[in-house]
XYZ file of C-alpha atoms in Angstrom:
430
model
C 150.950 65.912 27.673
C 148.163 67.878 29.390
C 144.644 66.648 29.943
C 141.434 68.643 29.610
C 141.890 70.143 33.038
C 145.411 71.256 32.188
C 147.069 68.647 34.436
C 149.956 66.708 32.949
C 150.941 63.112 33.640
C 153.711 64.527 35.827
C 151.133 66.501 37.836
C 149.009 63.398 38.340
C 152.014 61.374 39.441
C 153.055 64.051 41.906
C 149.497 64.254 43.242
C 149.345 60.488 43.738
C 152.676 60.498 45.578
C 151.449 63.351 47.768
C 148.236 61.504 48.616
C 150.074 58.325 49.629
C 152.787 60.131 51.587
C 150.301 62.209 53.554
C 148.059 59.255 54.355
C 151.025 57.195 55.573
C 152.428 60.148 57.522
C 149.283 61.056 59.430
C 147.474 57.704 59.626
C 150.172 55.071 59.081
C 151.454 52.471 59.262
C 149.032 51.180 56.610
C 149.028 48.301 54.143
C 148.771 48.693 50.377
C 145.263 47.233 50.650
C 144.245 50.009 53.085
C 145.874 52.774 51.051
C 143.515 52.243 48.104
C 140.234 53.295 49.754
C 142.057 55.769 52.011
C 143.478 57.720 49.053
C 140.883 56.986 46.366
C 143.557 55.445 44.125
C 143.283 52.140 42.284
C 145.249 49.166 43.586
C 147.512 49.407 40.541
C 148.245 53.075 41.169
C 148.951 52.385 44.829
C 151.405 49.625 43.939
C 153.235 51.833 41.427
C 153.418 54.829 43.773
C 154.555 52.735 46.737
C 157.236 51.079 44.606
C 158.528 54.504 43.539
C 158.529 55.832 47.105
C 160.381 52.768 48.405
C 162.950 53.109 45.612
C 163.425 56.766 46.583
C 163.939 55.754 50.219
C 160.898 57.709 51.428
C 158.746 54.761 52.496
C 159.779 51.639 54.387
C 158.202 48.467 55.731
C 156.944 48.569 59.320
C 155.884 45.024 60.170
C 152.813 43.121 59.040
C 149.247 42.283 60.071
C 147.129 39.193 59.525
C 144.593 39.343 56.699
C 141.251 37.566 56.393
C 142.292 34.115 55.266
C 145.215 35.254 53.126
C 148.857 36.058 53.554
C 149.869 38.685 56.127
C 149.776 42.223 54.772
C 152.933 44.302 54.926
C 152.581 47.623 56.718
C 154.242 50.750 55.339
C 155.310 54.047 56.871
C 157.201 57.170 55.888
C 160.890 56.632 56.650
C 161.750 59.105 59.463
C 165.382 59.499 58.382
C 164.593 60.246 54.728
C 164.472 63.988 55.327
C 165.236 66.679 57.892
C 163.777 70.124 58.597
C 164.911 73.124 60.612
C 162.461 75.195 62.644
C 163.380 78.706 63.828
C 161.493 80.664 66.489
C 162.392 84.367 66.432
C 160.876 85.198 69.797
C 160.939 88.366 71.798
C 163.468 87.096 74.352
C 165.475 84.543 72.342
C 166.073 82.895 68.982
C 165.570 79.127 69.165
C 166.580 76.769 66.348
C 165.855 73.035 66.199
C 166.642 70.278 63.719
C 164.018 67.553 63.224
C 163.702 64.349 61.244
C 160.560 63.624 59.214
C 158.800 62.236 62.291
C 159.492 65.584 64.010
C 161.872 63.940 66.456
C 164.309 66.565 67.692
C 167.878 65.844 66.544
C 169.616 69.029 67.687
C 168.841 72.424 69.153
C 170.425 75.687 70.111
C 169.172 79.039 71.312
C 170.545 82.514 71.723
C 169.098 84.912 74.266
C 168.416 88.448 73.115
C 169.644 91.490 75.016
C 166.829 93.839 76.073
C 168.439 96.821 74.323
C 168.390 96.653 70.532
C 167.705 92.941 70.688
C 165.806 92.879 67.404
C 168.396 94.637 65.298
C 167.934 92.968 61.911
C 171.628 92.169 61.477
C 171.756 90.631 64.952
C 168.729 88.399 64.253
C 169.932 87.249 60.824
C 173.351 86.541 62.335
C 171.793 84.466 65.110
C 169.754 82.461 62.596
C 172.746 81.915 60.288
C 175.029 80.769 63.103
C 172.372 78.619 64.777
C 171.459 76.855 61.538
C 175.132 76.079 60.964
C 175.432 74.808 64.535
C 172.523 72.330 64.375
C 173.656 71.107 60.954
C 177.020 70.311 62.531
C 175.403 67.993 65.081
C 176.169 64.273 65.017
C 172.727 63.236 63.728
C 172.476 65.994 61.104
C 172.398 65.084 57.425
C 172.630 68.380 55.501
C 172.222 66.575 52.179
C 168.695 65.542 53.294
C 167.638 69.009 54.486
C 164.190 69.873 53.099
C 164.213 73.491 54.174
C 164.270 76.065 56.951
C 161.005 77.341 58.434
C 161.024 80.595 60.423
C 158.354 81.955 62.772
C 158.575 85.707 63.445
C 156.619 88.406 65.300
C 154.549 90.636 63.020
C 152.778 90.508 59.684
C 154.491 88.510 56.918
C 153.952 89.512 53.300
C 154.998 87.054 50.583
C 156.310 88.825 47.487
C 157.764 87.537 44.235
C 160.618 90.042 44.039
C 161.866 90.218 47.656
C 160.572 86.941 49.105
C 159.044 87.081 52.588
C 158.867 90.628 53.973
C 158.181 91.192 57.695
C 156.219 94.129 59.088
C 156.983 93.911 62.811
C 155.901 97.231 64.266
C 156.378 96.215 67.904
C 159.993 95.159 67.299
C 160.886 98.040 65.001
C 160.815 96.111 61.722
C 159.381 98.063 58.792
C 159.141 95.960 55.629
C 162.258 93.910 56.426
C 163.088 91.563 53.489
C 164.035 88.758 55.871
C 164.108 85.944 53.323
C 166.448 87.860 51.024
C 168.702 88.786 53.956
C 168.883 85.173 55.142
C 169.735 83.937 51.662
C 172.457 86.550 51.236
C 174.241 85.462 54.433
C 173.482 81.735 54.346
C 175.996 79.023 53.534
C 173.194 76.638 52.522
C 172.685 75.668 48.868
C 170.643 78.187 46.877
C 167.902 75.614 46.309
C 167.179 75.309 50.056
C 163.744 76.830 50.782
C 163.431 79.509 53.458
C 159.763 79.578 54.472
C 158.775 82.417 56.791
C 155.500 83.088 58.584
C 154.001 84.684 61.671
C 154.989 82.913 64.907
C 151.403 82.681 66.194
C 150.453 81.014 62.927
C 153.242 78.443 63.135
C 152.224 77.748 66.753
C 148.637 77.288 65.611
C 149.597 74.946 62.789
C 151.667 72.799 65.149
C 148.803 72.456 67.630
C 146.336 71.655 64.830
C 148.546 68.990 63.247
C 150.084 67.376 66.313
C 148.685 68.944 69.499
C 145.472 69.845 71.259
C 143.792 71.107 68.080
C 143.620 67.742 66.293
C 140.084 66.890 65.297
C 138.717 70.438 65.582
C 137.243 72.179 62.534
C 137.401 75.627 64.091
C 139.967 76.735 66.644
C 141.881 79.749 67.886
C 145.447 79.237 69.112
C 146.804 82.060 71.263
C 150.489 82.924 71.545
C 151.054 84.604 74.921
C 154.626 85.793 75.403
C 156.076 89.281 75.794
C 153.089 90.305 73.700
C 150.042 88.387 72.520
C 148.870 87.138 69.136
C 146.552 84.487 67.744
C 145.979 82.116 64.837
C 142.436 81.429 63.668
C 141.629 78.133 61.926
C 138.242 77.728 60.212
C 136.972 75.538 57.332
C 137.589 78.513 55.030
C 141.193 78.960 56.190
C 142.257 75.484 57.262
C 145.937 76.428 57.142
C 145.255 79.171 59.679
C 145.340 82.945 59.574
C 147.399 85.072 61.935
C 145.432 87.896 63.550
C 146.904 90.812 65.480
C 144.713 90.024 68.481
C 147.083 91.808 70.856
C 146.220 95.115 69.205
C 142.500 94.832 69.752
C 141.403 97.936 71.700
C 140.139 96.909 75.146
C 140.192 100.304 76.840
C 139.585 103.702 75.243
C 142.353 106.175 76.188
C 144.047 103.342 78.070
C 147.705 102.455 78.588
C 150.033 103.153 75.694
C 150.935 99.927 73.868
C 154.438 99.402 72.527
C 152.901 99.660 69.032
C 152.142 103.293 69.890
C 148.345 103.042 70.148
C 146.433 103.487 73.437
C 144.376 100.758 75.071
C 145.561 97.629 73.210
C 145.045 94.237 74.852
C 148.826 93.767 74.708
C 149.257 96.840 76.924
C 147.527 94.879 79.699
C 147.991 91.194 78.959
C 151.488 90.749 77.500
C 154.248 89.668 79.892
C 156.173 92.889 79.257
C 153.216 95.091 80.229
C 152.203 92.786 83.082
C 155.594 93.231 84.727
C 155.516 96.984 84.046
C 152.121 97.272 85.745
C 153.429 95.358 88.766
C 156.309 97.805 89.009
C 154.035 100.840 88.579
C 151.776 99.633 91.387
C 154.693 99.373 93.795
C 155.866 95.821 93.122
C 159.524 94.933 92.965
C 160.457 92.710 90.016
C 164.030 91.415 90.395
C 166.470 93.774 88.719
C 168.763 92.701 85.930
C 166.779 89.585 84.995
C 164.953 88.591 81.831
C 161.161 88.554 81.518
C 160.823 84.832 82.146
C 162.755 85.017 85.425
C 160.847 88.135 86.503
C 157.488 86.519 85.719
C 158.482 83.464 87.760
C 159.251 85.783 90.682
C 155.900 87.516 90.282
C 154.026 84.211 90.374
C 155.958 83.140 93.458
C 155.104 86.451 95.141
C 151.405 86.225 94.307
C 151.064 82.506 95.091
C 153.621 81.688 97.805
C 154.026 78.213 99.302
C 151.415 77.175 101.852
C 151.689 79.369 104.932
C 153.303 82.296 103.116
C 151.749 85.730 102.716
C 150.875 86.635 99.123
C 152.042 89.922 97.677
C 148.702 91.765 97.296
C 150.005 93.966 94.464
C 151.270 91.040 92.367
C 148.074 89.106 93.050
C 145.855 92.044 92.052
C 147.762 92.633 88.798
C 147.564 88.943 87.848
C 143.850 88.794 88.624
C 143.246 91.887 86.497
C 145.318 90.345 83.705
C 143.124 87.223 83.813
C 140.064 89.429 83.302
C 141.632 91.254 80.362
C 142.597 87.937 78.775
C 139.108 86.554 79.322
C 137.543 89.647 77.801
C 139.910 89.415 74.837
C 139.047 85.747 74.341
C 135.342 86.614 74.438
C 135.843 88.766 71.333
C 137.442 85.803 69.553
C 134.524 83.610 70.670
C 131.926 86.074 69.385
C 133.743 86.732 66.098
C 134.818 83.210 65.102
C 132.694 80.852 67.260
C 135.537 78.304 67.609
C 135.199 74.815 69.044
C 138.478 75.230 70.930
C 140.724 77.983 72.189
C 144.263 76.898 73.012
C 146.750 79.030 74.922
C 150.468 78.633 74.262
C 153.651 80.679 74.344
C 156.145 80.767 77.192
C 154.123 83.190 79.347
C 150.853 81.391 78.630
C 152.318 78.075 79.713
C 153.875 79.674 82.795
C 150.725 81.518 83.902
C 148.139 79.052 82.627
C 148.004 76.607 85.551
C 147.220 79.505 87.918
C 145.133 81.814 85.753
C 143.222 79.469 83.438
C 140.146 78.964 85.696
C 139.721 82.747 86.072
C 140.342 83.337 82.352
C 137.627 80.811 81.478
C 135.203 82.413 83.926
C 135.724 85.912 82.550
C 135.519 84.722 78.930
C 132.142 83.122 79.637
C 130.946 86.317 81.348
C 131.827 88.604 78.444
C 130.985 86.305 75.496
C 127.590 85.657 73.961
C 125.972 82.703 75.666
C 125.432 80.428 72.634
C 129.018 80.411 71.248
C 130.424 80.454 74.799
C 128.579 77.232 75.633
C 130.170 75.501 72.626
C 133.847 76.352 73.211
C 136.537 74.836 75.405
C 139.539 76.855 76.616
C 142.695 74.903 77.431
C 146.475 75.075 77.308
C 148.332 73.838 74.242
C 150.059 70.466 74.461
C 153.306 71.071 72.615
C 155.031 73.192 75.246
C 157.725 75.756 74.624
C 158.851 74.140 71.349
C 155.503 74.627 69.582
C 156.650 77.570 67.435
C 159.772 75.767 66.210
C 157.744 72.619 65.504
C 155.242 74.734 63.568
C 158.041 76.455 61.673
C 159.489 73.059 60.716
C 156.053 72.095 59.370
C 156.479 74.710 56.629
C 159.197 72.768 54.734
C 157.394 69.539 55.633
C 154.294 70.841 53.840
C 156.468 71.821 50.882
C 157.833 68.270 50.875
C 154.276 66.889 50.681
C 153.250 69.362 47.962
C 156.169 68.255 45.788
C 155.302 64.572 46.121
C 158.386 63.943 48.248
C 160.890 65.473 45.871
C 164.099 67.136 47.010
C 164.005 70.944 47.069
C 164.258 72.709 43.727
C 165.239 76.312 43.109
C 162.526 78.616 44.423
C 160.566 80.203 41.572
C 157.571 82.485 41.416
C 155.362 79.543 40.472
C 156.428 77.530 43.530
C 156.233 80.401 46.039
C 152.786 79.475 47.446
C 153.235 75.689 47.255
C 153.711 75.181 50.997
C 150.632 77.283 51.781
C 148.581 75.147 49.370
C 149.731 71.973 51.147
C 148.749 73.394 54.538
C 145.305 74.252 53.200
C 144.758 70.844 51.636
C 145.774 68.793 54.646
C 144.867 69.867 58.158
C 144.572 66.564 60.094
C 141.156 65.720 61.506
């Protein structure tokens, strides 16, 4: 039966379960007494919902606390082992896959490095994901029957369609409208009801930092993904779940270096790790041959900042200092456009370069930005390290779990396609 607002009793029940689960997940353990005012539900509704969730194995007791003159109050929490999620990071140098429990404790992981030539061939990537998912689900602590879904973070723009699922437009990796979700489903050995939830990697990084990292408590933030290229996720009150922006393709120099997207003068042509190493080579530097980008960048840092008493490589040092200025100038545009409280820098190259370059990046950002918004922002490194994208990808099925009131995955339908995005919008932790 539907009420005046069109919501059925089933909708109300699901909404109540969602409210209790989310409050226990982010703010628990809590007692039944505390859950009432925290969720806006009556004590009777709280008791009924909690009883259902305990029966379903989703909530468990977690000790007790003394009450004012009465019996001790039992504390409740979401049971960590009641569900599992897989997070996939399709990076530009590797594919990393991790299995988590509901508390986002890592249970298993695997990664496959990508060869520089043809590394983003669609069949290669889907094969890596398929094999890696099977590998982590074969781990000792895996419970495939409790799998809530697979979240995937990818480079490029992700379009969610009703006929082909998630479609990826990844110009820098040669992907033109790749129906990645459909391809993954066609090669997967997982049950058909298992959700595959795909989004931009910078956005999954941003969501992870906002839920569990350095972004907690901020209303407005920009989270930067600095790897082979650069991207960003913008979080504002209007888009609390975050919006990926192609920040790396902001023009910073007219008729400048050719970016791998084909356009001249993009920020990524100066600030991405791939272009940074290319510029070092063009200026006469000698990156180690036959190594991946991460190893080469480590060598560049060591050359520019040698141990005490060593002579720095002036070419490497000059390129890194110029890169810091380009990054600062690029961040100033984000400051002027979005006026965030915080800017957080993540990604493997950002974490590697950050300790050395962050002071200079801050200085240049303040120089190029408008004074008022610049005085209100902080610029720091993210807290979640190299696993932030996979954690953020795993949040996608976690959000779907919340949106469904803690129900097991159902077959994906057109009506349920945006459910996980709705959950992200409705609950960004403060």
